[in-house]
């Protein structure tokens, strides 16, 4: 088994000791240097000295996205600005953007974490890594970039978009590892087909895909169309960016790098910690950062933890696929629906493509859920009767799987806008 940093295979006992010592340091540091946390810890009746074992984590208060917004832009930083060498920020489509900062050491730690993810995806210094995540304030582009450089691979810093050029250079430069969102990977596959370039004409072997939810069915589709092994990478800017967790070759959950982040799963309603295996909201605590460390950050991502040993040899706990976000959950006539569940149904029906959008509207007091999905060109040329049958089949399958009725609109091939970064899956007209 290949790994980048021996900490990935550390004995559990040593790993727990490392986590505890880093947690103590982090809490003390936040108490001393961040007025927000000092106040919050005092309110929770918690002094740094109260952290004696890892289970004391539960005594600590949660941090939410609103806390970051309330302290916009730099209020949660634990070091003076002259020590900050990089800023990233979320796009801030709703409300103020979330701003994060890094010291020089943080950038090194982050690069190490991302180098681990590339090695988990079979990367070596001989690889040519095409980074097609967006560069800029988004953490995807520069995050993968620094990790690939630290590994010693050859980096092609493409950023997102300009898809034909992505394909051309992929062939010319002999790209072996593609990094982008899964929806953009599909877009690239489609453009490649249009350019009549076969994946066999490329040297692609792995894809490091993340930054948005995707299903097992989507993985199969991408793997077939790009002829590579697709690996799921997870992360969020508030915590560090990409590199919080990565799948190994087992493709059965993503290892969370516990030397840097302590994961918990909580019941999003009560805030109570749930046992391993149970699905709930992922909560992460930074224990290896200087500029900005968050205690028990509520990610809003829904997943579970798997503490069983992994055949790959890495000792770090695994998280399941993110099945949705607590704030992405659509409540349709009282039924909870996640876009990923609709994706799963669609991708199992022949004749449909992975290009879909979910439109929610309210007519009177009734919520209407419409699934718009593109059909394949051969299905599109079928007679109306067949298309109607297909529509009914989708309606029936969604109804039986989710318990909610939907309207289905079959769309002409290539009519739904293609993504170059995070795909826009849900259009909720109720809020407008
Ligand atoms: O998306 C960081 C990243 C860049 C991760 C490149 C992986 C690759 P944000 O823009 O802050 O950061 O968005 C974070 O995206 O809370 C999840 O809801 C979602 N997300 C990220 N990775 C995955 C994944 C980056 N593998 C938010 N599966 C997170 C599902 C993901 N959702």
CSV table of C-alpha atoms and ligand atoms in Angstrom, one decimal:
chain,number,residue,atom,x,y,z
A,1,UNK,CA,0.0,0.0,0.0
A,2,UNK,CA,1.2,3.5,-0.8
A,3,UNK,CA,0.8,6.4,1.5
A,4,UNK,CA,2.4,9.8,1.7
A,5,UNK,CA,2.8,10.4,5.4
A,6,UNK,CA,3.4,7.6,8.0
A,7,UNK,CA,0.8,9.2,10.3
A,8,UNK,CA,-1.8,7.7,8.0
A,9,UNK,CA,-0.9,4.2,9.3
A,10,UNK,CA,-0.2,5.2,13.0
A,11,UNK,CA,-1.5,2.8,15.6
A,12,UNK,CA,-4.9,3.8,16.9
A,13,UNK,CA,-3.5,4.2,20.4
A,14,UNK,CA,-0.8,6.6,19.3
A,15,UNK,CA,-3.2,8.4,17.1
A,16,UNK,CA,-5.6,9.0,20.0
A,17,UNK,CA,-2.8,10.4,22.1
A,18,UNK,CA,-1.7,12.7,19.3
A,19,UNK,CA,-5.3,13.9,18.9
A,20,UNK,CA,-5.7,14.6,22.6
A,21,UNK,CA,-2.5,16.5,22.9
A,22,UNK,CA,-3.4,18.6,19.8
A,23,UNK,CA,-6.9,19.2,21.0
A,24,UNK,CA,-5.6,20.5,24.3
A,25,UNK,CA,-3.2,22.9,22.6
A,26,UNK,CA,-5.9,24.1,20.2
A,27,UNK,CA,-8.5,24.9,22.9
A,28,UNK,CA,-5.9,26.7,25.0
A,29,UNK,CA,-4.8,28.7,22.0
A,30,UNK,CA,-8.3,29.7,21.1
A,31,UNK,CA,-9.1,30.6,24.7
A,32,UNK,CA,-6.0,32.9,24.8
A,33,UNK,CA,-6.2,34.4,21.4
A,34,UNK,CA,-9.8,34.5,20.1
A,35,UNK,CA,-12.2,36.6,22.2
A,36,UNK,CA,-15.2,34.9,20.5
A,37,UNK,CA,-14.0,31.5,21.7
A,38,UNK,CA,-13.0,32.7,25.2
A,39,UNK,CA,-16.5,34.0,25.7
A,40,UNK,CA,-18.1,30.9,24.2
A,41,UNK,CA,-16.0,28.6,26.3
A,42,UNK,CA,-16.7,30.5,29.5
A,43,UNK,CA,-20.5,30.5,28.7
A,44,UNK,CA,-20.3,26.7,28.3
A,45,UNK,CA,-18.5,26.5,31.7
A,46,UNK,CA,-15.4,25.1,30.1
A,47,UNK,CA,-11.8,26.0,30.8
A,48,UNK,CA,-8.9,24.7,28.7
A,49,UNK,CA,-7.8,22.6,31.7
A,50,UNK,CA,-11.1,20.7,31.5
A,51,UNK,CA,-10.0,18.8,28.5
A,52,UNK,CA,-8.4,15.7,30.0
A,53,UNK,CA,-9.5,13.0,27.5
A,54,UNK,CA,-10.9,12.9,24.0
A,55,UNK,CA,-14.5,12.4,25.3
A,56,UNK,CA,-14.3,15.8,26.9
A,57,UNK,CA,-14.8,17.1,23.3
A,58,UNK,CA,-18.5,16.9,24.0
A,59,UNK,CA,-18.2,19.6,26.6
A,60,UNK,CA,-17.1,22.1,24.0
A,61,UNK,CA,-19.6,24.4,22.3
A,62,UNK,CA,-20.5,24.0,18.6
A,63,UNK,CA,-19.5,26.5,15.9
A,64,UNK,CA,-21.8,27.4,13.0
A,65,UNK,CA,-21.5,29.2,9.7
A,66,UNK,CA,-23.3,32.1,11.3
A,67,UNK,CA,-20.5,32.4,13.9
A,68,UNK,CA,-18.1,32.9,11.0
A,69,UNK,CA,-20.4,35.4,9.3
A,70,UNK,CA,-20.9,37.3,12.6
A,71,UNK,CA,-17.1,37.7,12.9
A,72,UNK,CA,-16.7,38.7,9.2
A,73,UNK,CA,-14.0,39.0,7.9
A,74,UNK,CA,-11.1,38.1,10.2
A,75,UNK,CA,-12.7,38.0,13.7
A,76,UNK,CA,-11.9,34.4,14.4
A,77,UNK,CA,-8.3,34.5,13.4
A,78,UNK,CA,-6.0,33.4,16.2
A,79,UNK,CA,-2.9,35.1,14.9
A,80,UNK,CA,-2.0,38.7,13.9
A,81,UNK,CA,-2.7,39.6,10.2
A,82,UNK,CA,1.0,39.8,9.4
A,83,UNK,CA,1.2,36.0,9.9
A,84,UNK,CA,-1.6,35.3,7.5
A,85,UNK,CA,-0.2,34.5,4.1
A,86,UNK,CA,-3.4,33.4,2.3
A,87,UNK,CA,-7.1,34.1,2.3
A,88,UNK,CA,-9.8,32.1,0.8
A,89,UNK,CA,-13.6,32.7,0.8
A,90,UNK,CA,-16.8,31.1,-0.1
A,91,UNK,CA,-18.8,32.6,-2.9
A,92,UNK,CA,-21.4,34.0,-0.4
A,93,UNK,CA,-24.4,33.6,-2.6
A,94,UNK,CA,-26.5,33.8,0.5
A,95,UNK,CA,-25.4,36.5,2.9
A,96,UNK,CA,-21.8,37.5,3.6
A,97,UNK,CA,-19.0,35.3,2.3
A,98,UNK,CA,-17.2,33.0,4.7
A,99,UNK,CA,-13.6,34.1,5.0
A,100,UNK,CA,-10.7,31.8,6.0
A,101,UNK,CA,-7.0,32.5,6.5
A,102,UNK,CA,-3.8,30.4,6.6
A,103,UNK,CA,-0.3,30.9,8.1
A,104,UNK,CA,2.7,29.7,6.2
A,105,UNK,CA,2.6,26.5,8.4
A,106,UNK,CA,-1.1,26.0,7.6
A,107,UNK,CA,-0.3,26.1,3.9
A,108,UNK,CA,2.3,23.4,4.5
A,109,UNK,CA,0.0,21.2,6.5
A,110,UNK,CA,-2.7,21.6,3.9
A,111,UNK,CA,-0.4,20.7,1.1
A,112,UNK,CA,0.7,17.6,3.0
A,113,UNK,CA,-3.0,16.6,3.5
A,114,UNK,CA,-3.7,17.0,-0.2
A,115,UNK,CA,-0.5,15.2,-1.2
A,116,UNK,CA,-1.9,12.3,0.9
A,117,UNK,CA,-5.1,12.4,-1.1
A,118,UNK,CA,-3.3,12.3,-4.5
A,119,UNK,CA,-1.2,9.3,-3.3
A,120,UNK,CA,-4.4,7.6,-2.2
A,121,UNK,CA,-5.6,8.0,-5.8
A,122,UNK,CA,-2.4,6.2,-6.9
A,123,UNK,CA,-0.5,9.4,-7.6
A,124,UNK,CA,3.3,9.5,-7.7
A,125,UNK,CA,5.9,12.1,-8.7
A,126,UNK,CA,5.7,10.7,-12.2
A,127,UNK,CA,2.1,11.8,-12.7
A,128,UNK,CA,0.8,14.7,-14.6
A,129,UNK,CA,-2.0,16.2,-12.5
A,130,UNK,CA,-4.5,18.4,-14.3
A,131,UNK,CA,-6.2,20.7,-11.8
A,132,UNK,CA,-9.6,21.7,-13.3
A,133,UNK,CA,-11.1,22.9,-10.0
A,134,UNK,CA,-11.5,26.7,-10.0
A,135,UNK,CA,-8.5,28.8,-8.9
A,136,UNK,CA,-9.1,31.9,-6.9
A,137,UNK,CA,-11.0,32.4,-3.7
A,138,UNK,CA,-12.4,28.8,-4.0
A,139,UNK,CA,-10.1,26.4,-2.2
A,140,UNK,CA,-10.3,23.6,-4.8
A,141,UNK,CA,-7.8,24.9,-7.4
A,142,UNK,CA,-5.0,26.1,-5.2
A,143,UNK,CA,-5.6,23.3,-2.7
A,144,UNK,CA,-5.0,20.5,-5.2
A,145,UNK,CA,-2.2,22.6,-6.8
A,146,UNK,CA,0.0,22.8,-3.7
A,147,UNK,CA,-0.6,19.2,-2.8
A,148,UNK,CA,0.4,17.9,-6.2
A,149,UNK,CA,3.5,20.1,-6.2
A,150,UNK,CA,4.5,18.9,-2.7
A,151,UNK,CA,4.2,15.3,-4.0
A,152,UNK,CA,6.5,16.3,-6.9
A,153,UNK,CA,4.0,15.6,-9.6
A,154,UNK,CA,3.8,17.8,-12.7
A,155,UNK,CA,0.9,20.2,-12.3
A,156,UNK,CA,-1.2,21.6,-15.1
A,157,UNK,CA,-3.1,24.5,-13.5
A,158,UNK,CA,-6.1,24.7,-15.8
A,159,UNK,CA,-8.8,25.9,-13.5
A,160,UNK,CA,-12.4,25.3,-14.6
A,161,UNK,CA,-13.9,26.0,-18.0
A,162,UNK,CA,-12.6,26.2,-21.5
A,163,UNK,CA,-13.5,22.5,-21.8
A,164,UNK,CA,-12.2,21.9,-25.4
A,165,UNK,CA,-8.8,23.2,-24.3
A,166,UNK,CA,-8.9,21.0,-21.2
A,167,UNK,CA,-9.3,18.0,-23.5
A,168,UNK,CA,-6.7,19.0,-26.0
A,169,UNK,CA,-4.1,19.6,-23.4
A,170,UNK,CA,-5.0,16.5,-21.5
A,171,UNK,CA,-4.1,14.5,-24.6
A,172,UNK,CA,-1.0,16.6,-25.5
A,173,UNK,CA,0.5,16.8,-22.0
A,174,UNK,CA,-0.4,13.2,-21.2
A,175,UNK,CA,-2.5,14.0,-18.1
A,176,UNK,CA,-2.7,11.0,-15.8
A,177,UNK,CA,-4.8,12.4,-13.0
A,178,UNK,CA,-7.8,14.7,-13.4
A,179,UNK,CA,-9.0,16.8,-10.5
A,180,UNK,CA,-12.4,18.5,-10.8
A,181,UNK,CA,-16.0,18.2,-9.7
A,182,UNK,CA,-17.8,15.0,-10.8
A,183,UNK,CA,-20.3,17.1,-12.7
A,184,UNK,CA,-17.5,18.8,-14.6
A,185,UNK,CA,-15.8,15.4,-15.2
A,186,UNK,CA,-19.0,14.4,-17.1
A,187,UNK,CA,-19.0,17.6,-19.0
A,188,UNK,CA,-15.4,16.9,-20.0
A,189,UNK,CA,-16.3,13.3,-21.1
A,190,UNK,CA,-19.1,14.7,-23.2
A,191,UNK,CA,-16.9,17.3,-24.9
A,192,UNK,CA,-14.3,14.6,-25.5
A,193,UNK,CA,-16.9,12.5,-27.3
A,194,UNK,CA,-17.9,15.5,-29.4
A,195,UNK,CA,-14.3,16.0,-30.4
A,196,UNK,CA,-14.2,12.3,-31.3
A,197,UNK,CA,-11.4,11.7,-28.8
A,198,UNK,CA,-11.5,8.3,-27.1
A,199,UNK,CA,-10.4,8.1,-23.5
A,200,UNK,CA,-8.0,5.5,-24.8
A,201,UNK,CA,-6.2,8.4,-26.6
A,202,UNK,CA,-5.4,9.8,-23.2
A,203,UNK,CA,-3.2,8.5,-20.4
A,204,UNK,CA,-5.8,9.2,-17.7
A,205,UNK,CA,-5.7,6.7,-14.8
A,206,UNK,CA,-7.4,8.4,-11.8
A,207,UNK,CA,-9.8,11.2,-11.1
A,208,UNK,CA,-9.9,13.1,-7.8
A,209,UNK,CA,-13.5,14.2,-7.8
A,210,UNK,CA,-15.4,16.1,-5.0
A,211,UNK,CA,-16.7,19.5,-3.8
A,212,UNK,CA,-20.3,18.3,-4.5
A,213,UNK,CA,-22.4,15.3,-3.7
A,214,UNK,CA,-22.3,12.4,-6.3
A,215,UNK,CA,-23.6,8.9,-6.3
A,216,UNK,CA,-22.1,5.4,-6.9
A,217,UNK,CA,-24.0,5.3,-10.2
A,218,UNK,CA,-22.4,8.6,-11.2
A,219,UNK,CA,-19.0,7.1,-10.4
A,220,UNK,CA,-19.7,4.1,-12.7
A,221,UNK,CA,-20.7,6.4,-15.5
A,222,UNK,CA,-17.6,8.6,-15.2
A,223,UNK,CA,-15.3,5.7,-14.8
A,224,UNK,CA,-16.6,4.1,-18.0
A,225,UNK,CA,-16.7,7.3,-20.1
A,226,UNK,CA,-13.2,8.6,-19.0
A,227,UNK,CA,-11.6,5.1,-18.5
A,228,UNK,CA,-10.2,6.0,-15.1
A,229,UNK,CA,-10.6,5.1,-11.5
A,230,UNK,CA,-12.7,7.8,-9.8
A,231,UNK,CA,-11.9,8.7,-6.2
A,232,UNK,CA,-14.1,10.8,-3.9
A,233,UNK,CA,-12.4,13.7,-2.1
A,234,UNK,CA,-14.1,15.7,0.6
A,235,UNK,CA,-13.4,18.9,2.3
A,236,UNK,CA,-14.8,22.4,3.1
A,237,UNK,CA,-13.2,25.8,3.2
A,238,UNK,CA,-14.2,26.6,6.8
A,239,UNK,CA,-12.1,23.6,8.0
A,240,UNK,CA,-9.2,23.8,5.5
A,241,UNK,CA,-10.5,23.1,1.9
A,242,UNK,CA,-10.0,19.8,0.0
A,243,UNK,CA,-8.0,17.2,1.9
A,244,UNK,CA,-10.2,16.6,5.0
A,245,UNK,CA,-10.9,13.0,3.7
A,246,UNK,CA,-10.2,10.8,0.7
A,247,UNK,CA,-11.2,7.4,-0.4
A,248,UNK,CA,-8.5,4.7,-0.8
A,249,UNK,CA,-8.5,2.0,-3.4
A,250,UNK,CA,-11.1,0.1,-1.5
A,251,UNK,CA,-13.6,2.8,-2.4
A,252,UNK,CA,-15.6,2.1,0.7
A,253,UNK,CA,-15.6,5.4,2.6
A,254,UNK,CA,-13.2,8.3,2.8
A,255,UNK,CA,-10.5,8.3,5.5
A,256,UNK,CA,-10.7,11.5,7.6
A,257,UNK,CA,-7.2,12.6,8.5
A,258,UNK,CA,-7.6,12.5,12.2
A,259,UNK,CA,-4.2,13.9,13.0
A,260,UNK,CA,-5.7,17.2,11.8
A,261,UNK,CA,-9.5,16.9,12.3
A,262,UNK,CA,-11.6,15.2,14.9
A,263,UNK,CA,-14.9,14.0,13.5
A,264,UNK,CA,-18.2,13.4,15.3
A,265,UNK,CA,-21.7,12.6,14.0
A,266,UNK,CA,-24.5,14.3,15.8
A,267,UNK,CA,-28.3,14.3,15.6
A,268,UNK,CA,-28.9,17.7,13.8
A,269,UNK,CA,-32.0,18.3,15.8
A,270,UNK,CA,-30.9,17.6,19.3
A,271,UNK,CA,-27.1,18.1,18.9
A,272,UNK,CA,-26.5,14.8,20.7
A,273,UNK,CA,-23.5,12.7,19.6
A,274,UNK,CA,-24.4,9.5,17.7
A,275,UNK,CA,-22.6,6.2,17.8
A,276,UNK,CA,-20.4,5.1,14.8
A,277,UNK,CA,-22.5,3.8,11.9
A,278,UNK,CA,-25.5,6.0,12.5
A,279,UNK,CA,-26.2,8.6,10.0
A,280,UNK,CA,-26.3,12.3,11.1
A,281,UNK,CA,-24.6,15.6,10.7
A,282,UNK,CA,-20.8,15.6,10.5
A,283,UNK,CA,-19.1,17.8,13.0
A,284,UNK,CA,-15.4,18.6,12.7
A,285,UNK,CA,-12.8,20.1,15.1
A,286,UNK,CA,-9.5,21.5,13.8
A,287,UNK,CA,-6.5,20.4,15.8
A,288,UNK,CA,-3.6,21.2,13.5
A,289,UNK,CA,-4.0,24.7,12.4
A,290,UNK,CA,-2.7,28.1,13.5
A,291,UNK,CA,-4.7,30.9,11.8
A,292,UNK,CA,-8.2,29.6,12.1
A,293,UNK,CA,-9.3,26.6,14.1
A,294,UNK,CA,-12.9,25.8,14.6
A,295,UNK,CA,-14.3,23.8,17.5
A,296,UNK,CA,-17.0,21.3,16.7
A,297,UNK,CA,-17.9,23.0,13.4
A,298,UNK,CA,-21.4,21.9,12.2
A,299,UNK,CA,-20.7,21.1,8.5
A,300,UNK,CA,-24.4,20.4,7.7
A,301,UNK,CA,-23.2,17.4,5.7
A,302,UNK,CA,-25.0,14.2,6.3
A,303,UNK,CA,-23.0,11.0,6.5
A,304,UNK,CA,-21.9,8.3,9.0
A,305,UNK,CA,-18.6,7.1,10.4
A,306,UNK,CA,-17.1,3.7,9.9
A,307,UNK,CA,-14.5,2.7,12.6
A,308,UNK,CA,-13.9,-0.8,11.2
A,309,UNK,CA,-10.3,-1.4,10.1
A,310,UNK,CA,-9.7,-0.8,6.4
A,311,UNK,CA,-7.8,-3.4,4.3
A,312,UNK,CA,-5.7,-0.5,2.8
A,313,UNK,CA,-3.8,-0.2,6.1
A,314,UNK,CA,-4.7,3.4,6.9
A,315,UNK,CA,-5.9,3.6,10.5
A,316,UNK,CA,-7.9,6.7,10.2
A,317,UNK,CA,-11.7,6.5,10.5
A,318,UNK,CA,-13.8,6.5,7.3
A,319,UNK,CA,-16.9,8.6,6.5
A,320,UNK,CA,-19.6,7.4,4.1
A,321,UNK,CA,-20.6,9.3,1.1
A,322,UNK,CA,-22.2,12.6,1.9
A,323,UNK,CA,-25.9,11.9,1.1
A,324,UNK,CA,-27.0,15.5,1.4
A,325,UNK,CA,-26.9,18.6,3.5
A,326,UNK,CA,-29.3,19.5,6.3
A,327,UNK,CA,-29.9,22.7,4.4
A,328,UNK,CA,-30.3,21.0,1.0
A,329,UNK,CA,-33.1,18.8,2.2
A,330,UNK,CA,-36.3,19.6,0.4
A,331,UNK,CA,-39.5,19.2,2.3
A,332,UNK,CA,-42.1,18.4,-0.3
A,333,UNK,CA,-45.6,18.1,1.2
A,334,UNK,CA,-44.0,17.0,4.4
A,335,UNK,CA,-41.7,14.4,2.9
A,336,UNK,CA,-38.0,14.9,3.2
A,337,UNK,CA,-36.3,14.6,-0.1
A,338,UNK,CA,-32.6,14.9,-0.9
A,339,UNK,CA,-31.5,15.6,-4.5
A,340,UNK,CA,-29.0,12.7,-4.3
A,341,UNK,CA,-32.0,10.3,-3.8
A,342,UNK,CA,-33.5,11.5,-7.1
A,343,UNK,CA,-30.1,11.2,-8.8
A,344,UNK,CA,-29.9,7.5,-7.7
A,345,UNK,CA,-33.3,6.7,-9.2
A,346,UNK,CA,-32.6,8.5,-12.4
A,347,UNK,CA,-29.3,6.9,-13.0
A,348,UNK,CA,-30.7,3.4,-12.7
A,349,UNK,CA,-33.2,3.9,-15.6
A,350,UNK,CA,-31.8,3.2,-19.1
A,351,UNK,CA,-32.3,5.9,-21.6
A,352,UNK,CA,-31.7,8.8,-19.1
A,353,UNK,CA,-28.5,10.8,-18.8
A,354,UNK,CA,-26.9,12.1,-15.6
A,355,UNK,CA,-27.9,15.6,-16.6
A,356,UNK,CA,-30.8,16.7,-14.5
A,357,UNK,CA,-32.3,19.5,-12.5
A,358,UNK,CA,-34.9,19.6,-9.8
A,359,UNK,CA,-37.4,22.5,-9.8
A,360,UNK,CA,-39.5,23.2,-6.8
A,361,UNK,CA,-42.4,25.5,-7.0
A,362,UNK,CA,-45.5,26.3,-5.0
A,363,UNK,CA,-48.9,26.4,-6.6
A,364,UNK,CA,-51.4,27.7,-4.1
A,365,UNK,CA,-50.3,26.1,-0.9
A,366,UNK,CA,-49.1,22.9,-2.7
A,367,UNK,CA,-45.4,22.2,-3.3
A,368,UNK,CA,-44.7,20.9,-6.8
A,369,UNK,CA,-41.5,18.9,-7.5
A,370,UNK,CA,-40.5,18.7,-11.1
A,371,UNK,CA,-37.6,16.5,-12.3
A,372,UNK,CA,-36.1,17.6,-15.5
A,373,UNK,CA,-33.9,15.0,-17.0
A,374,UNK,CA,-32.2,14.7,-20.4
A,375,UNK,CA,-32.7,11.6,-22.4
A,376,UNK,CA,-30.2,9.9,-24.7
A,377,UNK,CA,-30.4,10.9,-28.4
A,378,UNK,CA,-31.8,7.5,-29.4
A,379,UNK,CA,-34.6,7.7,-26.8
A,380,UNK,CA,-35.3,11.3,-27.9
A,381,UNK,CA,-36.1,10.1,-31.4
A,382,UNK,CA,-38.6,7.5,-30.1
A,383,UNK,CA,-42.3,7.9,-30.6
A,384,UNK,CA,-44.3,10.0,-28.1
A,385,UNK,CA,-45.9,6.9,-26.7
A,386,UNK,CA,-42.5,5.5,-25.6
A,387,UNK,CA,-41.5,8.8,-24.1
A,388,UNK,CA,-44.7,8.9,-22.1
A,389,UNK,CA,-44.0,5.4,-20.9
A,390,UNK,CA,-40.6,6.5,-19.7
A,391,UNK,CA,-42.0,9.5,-17.9
A,392,UNK,CA,-44.5,7.3,-16.1
A,393,UNK,CA,-41.7,4.9,-15.2
A,394,UNK,CA,-39.7,7.7,-13.6
A,395,UNK,CA,-42.7,9.0,-11.8
A,396,UNK,CA,-43.5,5.5,-10.4
A,397,UNK,CA,-40.0,4.8,-9.3
A,398,UNK,CA,-39.5,8.1,-7.6
A,399,UNK,CA,-42.9,7.7,-5.9
A,400,UNK,CA,-42.1,4.2,-4.7
A,401,UNK,CA,-38.6,5.1,-3.5
A,402,UNK,CA,-39.2,8.5,-2.0
A,403,UNK,CA,-43.0,8.4,-1.3
A,404,UNK,CA,-43.6,11.6,-3.0
A,405,UNK,CA,-45.2,12.3,-6.4
A,406,UNK,CA,-43.2,14.2,-9.0
A,407,UNK,CA,-43.8,15.8,-12.3
A,408,UNK,CA,-41.2,14.6,-14.9
A,409,UNK,CA,-40.1,16.6,-17.9
A,410,UNK,CA,-37.9,14.7,-20.3
A,411,UNK,CA,-35.5,17.1,-21.9
A,412,UNK,CA,-33.8,17.2,-25.3
A,413,UNK,CA,-30.1,16.0,-25.2
A,414,UNK,CA,-27.7,18.8,-24.2
A,415,UNK,CA,-30.5,21.2,-23.1
A,416,UNK,CA,-29.6,21.4,-19.4
A,417,UNK,CA,-26.7,23.7,-18.7
A,418,UNK,CA,-23.4,22.0,-18.2
A,419,UNK,CA,-21.4,22.6,-15.0
A,420,UNK,CA,-17.8,23.8,-14.9
A,421,UNK,CA,-17.6,23.6,-11.1
A,422,UNK,CA,-20.3,22.8,-8.6
A,423,UNK,CA,-23.5,21.8,-10.5
A,424,UNK,CA,-26.7,23.7,-9.8
A,425,UNK,CA,-29.1,20.8,-9.1
A,426,UNK,CA,-32.0,22.5,-7.4
A,427,UNK,CA,-34.0,25.5,-8.5
A,428,UNK,CA,-36.3,26.5,-5.7
A,429,UNK,CA,-38.8,29.0,-7.0
A,430,UNK,CA,-40.6,29.1,-3.7
A,431,UNK,CA,-38.0,31.4,-2.2
A,432,UNK,CA,-38.2,33.9,-5.1
B,1,LIG,O1,-15.8,22.3,-2.0
B,1,LIG,C1,-13.6,22.1,-1.0
B,1,LIG,C2,-13.3,21.0,-1.9
B,1,LIG,C3,-12.6,21.4,-3.1
B,1,LIG,C4,-13.5,19.7,-1.7
B,1,LIG,C5,-12.2,20.4,-4.0
B,1,LIG,C6,-13.2,18.7,-2.5
B,1,LIG,C7,-12.5,19.1,-3.7
B,1,LIG,P1,-16.6,24.5,-0.1
B,1,LIG,O2,-16.7,25.3,-1.4
B,1,LIG,O3,-16.4,25.2,1.2
B,1,LIG,O4,-15.3,23.6,-0.2
B,1,LIG,O5,-17.8,23.5,0.0
B,1,LIG,C8,-17.8,22.6,1.0
B,1,LIG,O6,-19.1,21.0,-0.4
B,1,LIG,O7,-19.6,21.1,3.1
B,1,LIG,C9,-20.1,19.6,1.2
B,1,LIG,O8,-21.4,20.0,1.3
B,1,LIG,C10,-19.7,19.8,-0.3
B,1,LIG,N1,-18.7,18.7,-0.6
B,1,LIG,C11,-17.3,18.8,-0.7
B,1,LIG,N2,-16.8,17.6,-1.0
B,1,LIG,C12,-17.8,16.8,-1.2
B,1,LIG,C13,-17.9,15.4,-1.5
B,1,LIG,C14,-15.0,22.7,-1.1
B,1,LIG,N3,-16.9,14.7,-1.8
B,1,LIG,C15,-19.1,21.7,0.8
B,1,LIG,N4,-19.2,14.8,-1.5
B,1,LIG,C16,-19.2,20.6,1.9
B,1,LIG,C17,-20.2,15.6,-1.2
B,1,LIG,C18,-19.0,17.5,-0.9
B,1,LIG,N5,-20.2,16.9,-0.9
